CSV table of C-alpha atoms and ligand atoms in Angstrom, one decimal:
chain,number,residue,atom,x,y,z
A,1301,MET,CA,47.7,36.0,-105.8
A,1302,LYS,CA,45.3,38.1,-107.2
A,1303,ILE,CA,46.0,41.9,-107.8
A,1304,PHE,CA,42.6,42.9,-105.9
A,1305,ASP,CA,44.4,40.8,-102.6
A,1306,ILE,CA,48.0,42.4,-103.4
A,1307,ILE,CA,46.6,46.4,-103.4
A,1308,SER,CA,44.3,45.7,-100.4
A,1309,ASN,CA,47.3,44.2,-98.8
A,1310,ALA,CA,49.4,46.7,-99.3
A,1311,LEU,CA,47.0,49.3,-98.5
A,1312,PHE,CA,44.9,47.5,-95.2
A,1313,PRO,CA,47.8,45.1,-93.9
A,1314,ASN,CA,46.5,42.5,-91.7
A,1315,LYS,CA,47.3,43.5,-88.0
A,1316,CYS,CA,47.5,41.2,-84.9
A,1317,ILE,CA,44.7,41.8,-82.7
A,1318,CYS,CA,47.1,42.3,-79.9
A,1319,CYS,CA,50.1,44.3,-80.8
A,1320,GLY,CA,49.6,45.4,-83.9
A,1321,GLU,CA,52.5,44.0,-85.6
A,1322,ILE,CA,51.4,43.0,-89.5
A,1323,ILE,CA,50.6,39.0,-90.3
A,1324,GLY,CA,49.4,36.9,-92.7
A,1325,ARG,CA,45.1,37.4,-94.0
A,1326,GLU,CA,44.1,34.4,-92.2
A,1327,ASP,CA,46.1,35.2,-89.1
A,1328,PHE,CA,44.5,37.1,-85.7
A,1329,LEU,CA,47.5,37.6,-83.3
A,1330,CYS,CA,51.4,37.2,-84.5
A,1331,ASP,CA,53.4,33.9,-83.5
A,1332,TYR,CA,54.7,35.7,-80.3
A,1333,CYS,CA,50.9,37.1,-79.2
A,1334,TYR,CA,49.5,33.2,-80.6
A,1335,GLU,CA,52.5,31.8,-78.2
A,1336,MET,CA,51.5,34.1,-75.0
A,1337,ILE,CA,47.8,33.8,-74.9
A,1338,GLU,CA,46.1,31.4,-72.5
A,1339,TYR,CA,43.0,29.6,-72.8
A,1340,VAL,CA,40.4,28.5,-69.7
A,1341,ASP,CA,41.1,25.1,-69.1
A,1342,PHE,CA,37.7,23.8,-68.6
A,1343,SER,CA,38.3,20.8,-66.4
A,1344,LYS,CA,39.3,23.2,-64.3
A,1345,VAL,CA,36.8,25.5,-63.6
A,1346,CYS,CA,33.1,25.5,-62.2
A,1347,LYS,CA,30.2,24.9,-64.6
A,1348,ARG,CA,27.8,27.3,-63.1
A,1349,CYS,CA,29.9,31.1,-62.2
A,1350,GLY,CA,33.0,29.5,-64.5
A,1351,LEU,CA,35.5,30.4,-61.6
A,1352,ASN,CA,38.5,28.1,-60.4
A,1353,LYS,CA,36.8,25.3,-58.9
A,1354,LYS,CA,38.7,26.6,-55.6
A,1355,GLU,CA,37.4,30.2,-55.9
A,1356,CYS,CA,33.9,28.8,-56.6
A,1357,GLN,CA,31.1,31.4,-55.7
A,1358,CYS,CA,28.0,29.5,-56.2
A,1359,LYS,CA,28.1,28.4,-51.8
A,1360,ASN,CA,28.0,32.3,-51.5
A,1361,ARG,CA,25.5,33.3,-54.1
A,1362,VAL,CA,23.3,31.3,-56.0
A,1363,PHE,CA,23.3,33.0,-59.7
A,1364,HIS,CA,20.1,33.7,-62.0
A,1365,PHE,CA,22.0,31.8,-64.7
A,1366,SER,CA,22.6,27.8,-64.6
A,1367,GLY,CA,26.1,28.4,-66.7
A,1368,SER,CA,29.4,30.9,-67.4
A,1369,ILE,CA,31.8,30.1,-69.9
A,1370,ALA,CA,34.7,31.9,-71.2
A,1371,PRO,CA,37.4,30.7,-73.5
A,1372,PHE,CA,40.0,33.5,-72.0
A,1373,GLU,CA,41.2,34.8,-68.6
A,1374,ASN,CA,40.7,38.4,-68.4
A,1375,LYS,CA,45.2,39.0,-68.6
A,1376,GLU,CA,47.7,39.7,-70.4
A,1377,VAL,CA,47.3,38.9,-74.4
A,1378,ALA,CA,43.7,38.4,-74.7
A,1379,ARG,CA,42.7,41.0,-72.0
A,1380,GLN,CA,44.6,43.4,-73.9
A,1381,SER,CA,43.3,42.5,-77.4
A,1382,MET,CA,40.1,42.7,-76.0
A,1383,TYR,CA,40.6,46.2,-74.8
A,1384,ARG,CA,41.9,46.9,-78.6
A,1385,PHE,CA,38.5,46.2,-80.0
A,1386,LYS,CA,36.1,47.6,-77.1
A,1387,PHE,CA,38.0,50.7,-76.6
A,1388,GLY,CA,40.1,50.9,-79.9
A,1389,ARG,CA,37.6,49.7,-82.4
A,1390,ALA,CA,39.9,46.7,-83.6
A,1391,ILE,CA,37.4,44.9,-85.4
A,1392,GLY,CA,39.2,42.1,-86.1
A,1393,GLY,CA,38.9,41.2,-82.6
A,1394,SER,CA,35.5,40.7,-82.3
A,1395,LYS,CA,35.8,38.0,-85.0
A,1396,PHE,CA,38.7,36.4,-82.7
A,1397,PHE,CA,36.7,36.3,-80.0
A,1398,ALA,CA,33.6,35.3,-81.5
A,1399,PHE,CA,34.9,31.9,-83.2
A,1400,GLU,CA,36.4,31.3,-79.5
A,1401,MET,CA,33.5,31.9,-77.6
A,1402,ALA,CA,31.8,29.8,-80.2
A,1403,LYS,CA,34.2,26.9,-79.6
A,1404,ALA,CA,33.8,27.2,-76.0
A,1405,VAL,CA,29.6,26.6,-76.3
A,1406,LYS,CA,30.2,24.0,-78.4
A,1407,THR,CA,32.5,22.2,-75.7
A,1408,VAL,CA,30.8,23.3,-72.5
A,1409,TYR,CA,27.3,23.4,-73.7
A,1410,ASN,CA,27.2,20.9,-76.2
A,1411,ASP,CA,23.9,19.0,-75.1
A,1412,ILE,CA,22.2,22.4,-74.9
A,1413,GLU,CA,20.0,23.3,-77.2
A,1414,PHE,CA,19.2,27.3,-77.6
A,1415,ASP,CA,16.5,29.0,-78.9
A,1416,GLY,CA,18.1,32.2,-78.9
A,1417,ILE,CA,21.0,34.8,-78.4
A,1418,ALA,CA,20.5,37.8,-75.9
A,1419,PHE,CA,23.6,40.4,-74.8
A,1420,VAL,CA,24.1,42.5,-72.4
A,1421,PRO,CA,22.5,46.0,-73.4
A,1422,MET,CA,23.9,49.4,-73.3
A,1423,HIS,CA,22.3,52.2,-73.0
A,1424,PHE,CA,21.8,54.2,-76.5
A,1425,VAL,CA,23.6,57.6,-75.3
A,1426,LYS,CA,26.9,55.6,-74.1
A,1427,ARG,CA,26.3,53.7,-77.5
A,1428,LEU,CA,26.1,56.5,-78.9
A,1429,LYS,CA,29.8,57.8,-77.8
A,1430,ARG,CA,31.4,54.4,-78.8
A,1431,GLY,CA,29.8,53.9,-82.0
A,1432,PHE,CA,28.8,49.9,-80.7
A,1433,ASN,CA,27.7,48.0,-78.0
A,1434,GLN,CA,30.7,45.2,-77.7
A,1435,SER,CA,28.5,42.4,-76.4
A,1436,GLU,CA,26.5,42.7,-79.4
A,1437,VAL,CA,29.2,42.4,-82.3
A,1438,LEU,CA,30.0,39.1,-80.4
A,1439,ALA,CA,26.5,38.2,-79.6
A,1440,ARG,CA,25.9,38.8,-83.6
A,1441,GLU,CA,29.5,37.4,-85.2
A,1442,LEU,CA,28.9,34.6,-82.4
A,1443,SER,CA,24.7,33.7,-84.3
A,1444,LYS,CA,26.0,34.0,-87.5
A,1445,ILE,CA,28.3,30.7,-86.3
A,1446,LEU,CA,26.1,28.8,-84.1
A,1447,GLY,CA,23.1,29.2,-86.4
A,1448,ILE,CA,21.4,30.5,-83.2
A,1449,ARG,CA,18.8,33.5,-84.1
A,1450,ILE,CA,19.3,37.2,-82.3
A,1451,LEU,CA,16.4,37.7,-79.5
A,1452,GLU,CA,16.2,41.3,-81.4
A,1453,ASP,CA,16.4,44.3,-78.5
A,1454,LEU,CA,15.0,42.0,-75.8
A,1455,LEU,CA,16.7,43.6,-73.5
A,1456,SER,CA,17.4,47.3,-72.4
A,1457,SER,CA,19.5,49.5,-70.1
A,1458,LYS,CA,18.7,52.6,-68.2
A,1459,TYR,CA,21.5,54.9,-68.2
A,1460,SER,CA,23.1,55.1,-65.0
A,1461,SER,CA,26.2,57.9,-64.1
A,1462,LYS,CA,27.7,55.2,-62.2
A,1463,ILE,CA,30.6,53.3,-63.6
A,1464,GLN,CA,30.8,49.4,-62.5
A,1465,HIS,CA,35.0,48.8,-62.8
A,1466,ASP,CA,35.1,52.1,-60.2
A,1467,LEU,CA,33.2,50.2,-57.4
A,1468,THR,CA,34.0,46.9,-55.2
A,1469,PHE,CA,32.6,43.1,-55.7
A,1470,LYS,CA,29.3,43.7,-53.2
A,1471,GLU,CA,29.0,47.4,-54.3
A,1472,ARG,CA,28.6,45.9,-58.1
A,1473,PHE,CA,25.7,43.9,-57.6
A,1474,SER,CA,23.4,46.7,-55.7
A,1475,ASN,CA,24.8,49.5,-58.3
A,1476,ILE,CA,23.1,47.0,-61.4
A,1477,LYS,CA,19.7,46.1,-59.5
A,1478,GLY,CA,16.7,47.5,-61.4
A,1479,ARG,CA,20.0,48.6,-65.0
A,1480,TYR,CA,18.4,46.3,-67.1
A,1481,LYS,CA,14.8,45.6,-68.3
A,1482,PHE,CA,13.1,42.9,-70.5
A,1483,ASN,CA,10.9,44.2,-73.2
A,1484,TYR,CA,8.7,41.3,-74.4
A,1485,ASN,CA,8.3,37.7,-73.3
A,1486,VAL,CA,10.3,34.4,-73.6
A,1487,THR,CA,8.1,31.9,-72.1
A,1488,GLY,CA,10.0,28.3,-72.5
A,1489,LYS,CA,12.7,29.5,-74.3
A,1490,THR,CA,17.0,28.9,-73.0
A,1491,VAL,CA,18.7,31.9,-73.7
A,1492,LEU,CA,22.9,32.2,-74.4
A,1493,LEU,CA,23.7,35.5,-72.7
A,1494,VAL,CA,26.3,37.4,-74.2
A,1495,ASP,CA,29.1,39.4,-72.5
A,1496,ASP,CA,32.2,40.8,-73.0
A,1497,ILE,CA,33.6,40.8,-70.2
A,1498,LYS,CA,32.9,38.8,-66.6
A,1499,THR,CA,33.8,40.1,-64.0
A,1500,THR,CA,32.1,39.7,-60.7
A,1501,GLY,CA,29.1,38.7,-62.7
A,1502,ALA,CA,26.7,41.1,-61.4
A,1503,THR,CA,25.7,42.4,-64.8
A,1504,LEU,CA,25.4,38.5,-66.4
A,1505,ASP,CA,23.6,38.3,-63.6
A,1506,GLU,CA,20.8,41.0,-63.7
A,1507,CYS,CA,20.6,40.2,-67.1
A,1508,ALA,CA,19.8,36.3,-66.7
A,1509,LYS,CA,17.5,37.5,-64.0
A,1510,GLN,CA,15.2,39.4,-66.3
A,1511,LEU,CA,15.5,36.9,-68.9
A,1512,LEU,CA,13.8,34.8,-66.5
A,1513,LEU,CA,10.8,37.2,-65.7
A,1514,ALA,CA,10.6,37.0,-69.4
A,1515,GLY,CA,9.4,33.4,-68.8
A,1516,ALA,CA,13.0,32.0,-69.9
A,1517,ASP,CA,13.5,28.4,-68.6
A,1518,ARG,CA,17.6,29.0,-68.4
A,1519,VAL,CA,19.9,31.6,-69.5
A,1520,TYR,CA,23.6,30.3,-70.1
A,1521,CYS,CA,26.1,33.0,-70.1
A,1522,VAL,CA,29.6,33.1,-72.5
A,1523,SER,CA,31.9,35.8,-72.5
A,1524,GLY,CA,34.7,36.8,-74.0
A,1525,LEU,CA,37.2,36.9,-70.6
A,1526,ILE,CA,36.8,35.5,-67.6
A,1527,THR,CA,37.9,37.6,-64.1
A,1528,GLN,CA,39.3,35.0,-62.0
A,1529,SER,CA,39.6,35.9,-58.1
A,1530,LYS,CA,38.2,38.8,-57.4
A,1531,LYS,CA,36.6,39.7,-54.3
A,1532,GLY,CA,36.3,43.3,-53.4
A,1533,LYS,CA,38.7,44.1,-56.2
A,1534,LYS,CA,38.2,46.8,-58.3
A,1535,THR,CA,38.4,46.0,-62.4
A,1536,ASN,CA,37.7,47.4,-65.4
A,1537,GLY,CA,34.9,45.3,-66.6
A,1538,ASN,CA,31.5,44.5,-65.8
B,1006,ZN,ZN1,51.0,40.1,-81.4
B,1007,ZN,ZN1,31.2,28.2,-59.1
């Protein structure tokens, strides 16, 4: 080990993105958290809405996106890791989630050629408060891994005082209407849309609608986490 590595390991030990335990340089999770984390089984979910086939929402609602996937369910180790990244600025989590999201894209969307990556935007006041937009951070990591360019400033967000996670399933869809707008045309392009957590799909649906209005041919979503069976329930996400 080089002297620089020894010093940096002592000063800034690498920590488990979920529980904070000190781990090896190359790892993201400690052995315990790695054992506990549950991956989504892509053979059991609807490729359009991303939900378990029994809970598929596609009969009740026509989504503007053509597909939606996530490597993890919004629970336990994956949920805690995402929240540490999102609210605790544990930035190592972004690399872990982007890596797993890239794997999911390569597995489920293996026959799709993407022209660019868009992400769910955050109003600049909110972004200023938090210091970063977690969806943008994930999108930029994904862009590096997949070699797909970011469609810069394609979507922007209006200010809203109403927070999505205080609302029910139905309220979320009406609250989010008109929140986003596109800034230029992407005629004929196939777009990969990135978000941190898919809860009801209302945010992704509204963003996908804007991308279609901007001329996109198709929009496919990838998020770090997906919430299953959420009808009417209040959760923390979009
Ligand atoms: Zn851990
Ligand atoms: Zn479905």
